[in-house]
Amino acid sequence: MSIHPKFARLILEGKKKVEFRRTSFAFHVSYVVIYATTPIKKVVGYFEVKRIQVANPEELWQLYSDVGGIEHQVYQNYYNDLDKGFAIEVGRVYQLNNFLSLDCISTSLIAPQSYMYLDKNLFNSIRLNQNLF
């Protein structure tokens, strides 16, 4: 999952306990790999998905504003006129010992616009570089 470096850092530090999204996953997901976008452009860690909450943006804000790591105005702009939003609750977080560029993981990977699904072999190669937080 592509995440802005500021929010990726907050997740790794345990300060951001939920990732807000405009769309949800097409398949069941147990882990989210964190790809920090520009200027870092690397996989920095991953987290276990506790659950995914679906609700209107006002309800999500009431539930998660204290752990969302985002200012209210930025949140409102993000959801704009949507009737439904998704909150991915962050479980256990794993930071990589060495951040990985995508080509170090696989030469066929490109930066995802939002989500990308990894096969078990790619995910396991990422897991070998972790620190538990």
Short mmCIF file of C-alpha atoms in Angstrom, two decimals:
data_model
loop_
_atom_site.label_atom_id
_atom_site.label_comp_id
_atom_site.label_asym_id
_atom_site.label_seq_id
_atom_site.Cartn_x
_atom_site.Cartn_y
_atom_site.Cartn_z
CA MET A 1 0.00 0.00 0.00
CA SER A 2 1.36 3.41 -0.94
CA ILE A 3 1.45 5.71 2.09
CA HIS A 4 2.86 9.23 2.37
CA PRO A 5 6.14 9.15 4.37
CA LYS A 6 4.71 11.26 7.22
CA PHE A 7 1.91 8.75 7.79
CA ALA A 8 4.18 5.75 7.24
CA ARG A 9 6.48 7.07 9.99
CA LEU A 10 3.53 7.56 12.36
CA ILE A 11 2.39 3.97 11.75
CA LEU A 12 5.89 2.62 12.38
CA GLU A 13 6.12 4.69 15.58
CA GLY A 14 2.77 3.33 16.80
CA LYS A 15 1.15 6.77 16.78
CA LYS A 16 -1.20 6.14 13.87
CA LYS A 17 -3.48 3.18 14.57
CA VAL A 18 -5.72 3.42 11.52
CA GLU A 19 -5.23 4.03 7.81
CA PHE A 20 -8.13 5.82 6.14
CA ARG A 21 -8.98 4.84 2.57
CA ARG A 22 -11.58 5.81 0.00
CA THR A 23 -11.84 2.24 -1.31
CA SER A 24 -11.35 -1.14 0.31
CA PHE A 25 -9.51 -4.27 -0.71
CA ALA A 26 -11.00 -6.58 -3.32
CA PHE A 27 -9.78 -9.63 -1.37
CA HIS A 28 -9.29 -10.58 2.28
CA VAL A 29 -6.00 -9.12 3.54
CA SER A 30 -4.14 -10.10 6.72
CA TYR A 31 -1.10 -7.85 6.30
CA VAL A 32 -0.43 -4.50 4.67
CA VAL A 33 3.06 -3.81 3.34
CA ILE A 34 3.93 -0.12 3.73
CA TYR A 35 5.46 1.50 0.67
CA ALA A 36 6.54 5.03 1.63
CA THR A 37 6.03 7.30 -1.36
CA THR A 38 8.28 10.11 -2.64
CA PRO A 39 10.88 11.07 -1.56
CA ILE A 40 11.59 7.73 0.20
CA LYS A 41 10.18 5.36 -2.45
CA LYS A 42 10.86 2.21 -0.43
CA VAL A 43 9.10 -0.53 1.48
CA VAL A 44 9.62 0.44 5.12
CA GLY A 45 7.57 -2.15 6.99
CA TYR A 46 4.23 -3.86 7.27
CA PHE A 47 1.40 -4.31 9.73
CA GLU A 48 -1.25 -6.83 10.66
CA VAL A 49 -4.80 -5.82 9.79
CA LYS A 50 -6.96 -5.97 12.92
CA ARG A 51 -10.17 -5.21 11.05
CA ILE A 52 -11.65 -2.94 8.43
CA GLN A 53 -14.41 -0.57 9.50
CA VAL A 54 -16.83 0.66 6.84
CA ALA A 55 -18.94 3.72 7.63
CA ASN A 56 -19.71 7.21 6.48
CA PRO A 57 -16.76 9.58 6.92
CA GLU A 58 -18.36 11.43 9.86
CA GLU A 59 -18.74 8.18 11.80
CA LEU A 60 -15.18 7.11 10.99
CA TRP A 61 -13.88 10.46 12.25
CA GLN A 62 -15.81 10.07 15.51
CA LEU A 63 -14.39 6.57 15.98
CA TYR A 64 -10.78 7.18 14.95
CA SER A 65 -9.89 10.88 15.03
CA ASP A 66 -7.68 10.39 18.10
CA VAL A 67 -5.61 7.63 16.45
CA GLY A 68 -5.84 8.60 12.77
CA GLY A 69 -2.77 10.84 12.67
CA ILE A 70 -4.47 13.33 10.36
CA GLU A 71 -5.84 16.84 10.77
CA HIS A 72 -9.61 17.23 10.48
CA GLN A 73 -9.50 19.58 7.47
CA VAL A 74 -7.16 17.25 5.55
CA TYR A 75 -9.47 14.34 6.44
CA GLN A 76 -12.53 16.21 5.20
CA ASN A 77 -10.80 17.12 1.95
CA TYR A 78 -9.73 13.50 1.47
CA TYR A 79 -13.27 12.14 1.76
CA ASN A 80 -14.81 15.21 0.08
CA ASP A 81 -18.33 14.18 -1.02
CA LEU A 82 -18.11 10.43 -0.41
CA ASP A 83 -20.90 8.65 1.46
CA LYS A 84 -18.69 5.77 2.57
CA GLY A 85 -15.12 5.40 3.78
CA PHE A 86 -12.86 2.65 5.06
CA ALA A 87 -10.68 2.56 8.15
CA ILE A 88 -8.03 -0.15 8.25
CA GLU A 89 -7.18 -0.78 11.89
CA VAL A 90 -3.45 -1.28 12.40
CA GLY A 91 -2.44 -4.29 14.47
CA ARG A 92 1.12 -5.33 15.24
CA VAL A 93 3.65 -3.27 13.28
CA TYR A 94 6.92 -4.54 11.81
CA GLN A 95 9.64 -2.15 10.65
CA LEU A 96 12.22 -3.39 8.19
CA ASN A 97 15.86 -3.37 9.31
CA ASN A 98 16.79 -2.04 5.88
CA PHE A 99 14.21 -0.26 3.78
CA LEU A 100 13.79 -2.01 0.44
CA SER A 101 13.47 -0.47 -2.99
CA LEU A 102 10.95 -2.27 -5.14
CA ASP A 103 13.58 -3.57 -7.54
CA CYS A 104 15.37 -5.25 -4.60
CA ILE A 105 12.21 -7.26 -3.96
CA SER A 106 11.37 -8.02 -7.58
CA THR A 107 12.34 -6.45 -10.89
CA SER A 108 8.71 -6.64 -12.00
CA LEU A 109 7.28 -4.51 -9.16
CA ILE A 110 6.14 -0.94 -9.75
CA ALA A 111 4.92 1.53 -7.15
CA PRO A 112 1.21 1.01 -6.50
CA GLN A 113 -1.20 3.91 -6.96
CA SER A 114 -3.08 2.68 -3.92
CA TYR A 115 -3.08 -1.10 -3.38
CA MET A 116 -1.11 -3.99 -4.80
CA TYR A 117 -1.43 -7.67 -3.87
CA LEU A 118 1.76 -9.63 -3.25
CA ASP A 119 2.18 -13.37 -3.51
CA LYS A 120 3.46 -15.28 -0.47
CA ASN A 121 7.03 -15.56 -1.77
CA LEU A 122 7.40 -11.80 -2.21
CA PHE A 123 5.80 -11.12 1.16
CA ASN A 124 8.09 -13.64 2.87
CA SER A 125 11.16 -12.01 1.33
CA ILE A 126 10.02 -8.71 2.86
CA ARG A 127 9.37 -10.32 6.25
CA LEU A 128 13.00 -11.47 6.48
CA ASN A 129 14.04 -7.82 6.97
CA GLN A 130 11.88 -6.93 9.98
CA ASN A 131 12.08 -5.54 13.49
CA LEU A 132 9.07 -6.09 15.75
CA PHE A 133 7.48 -3.02 17.36
#
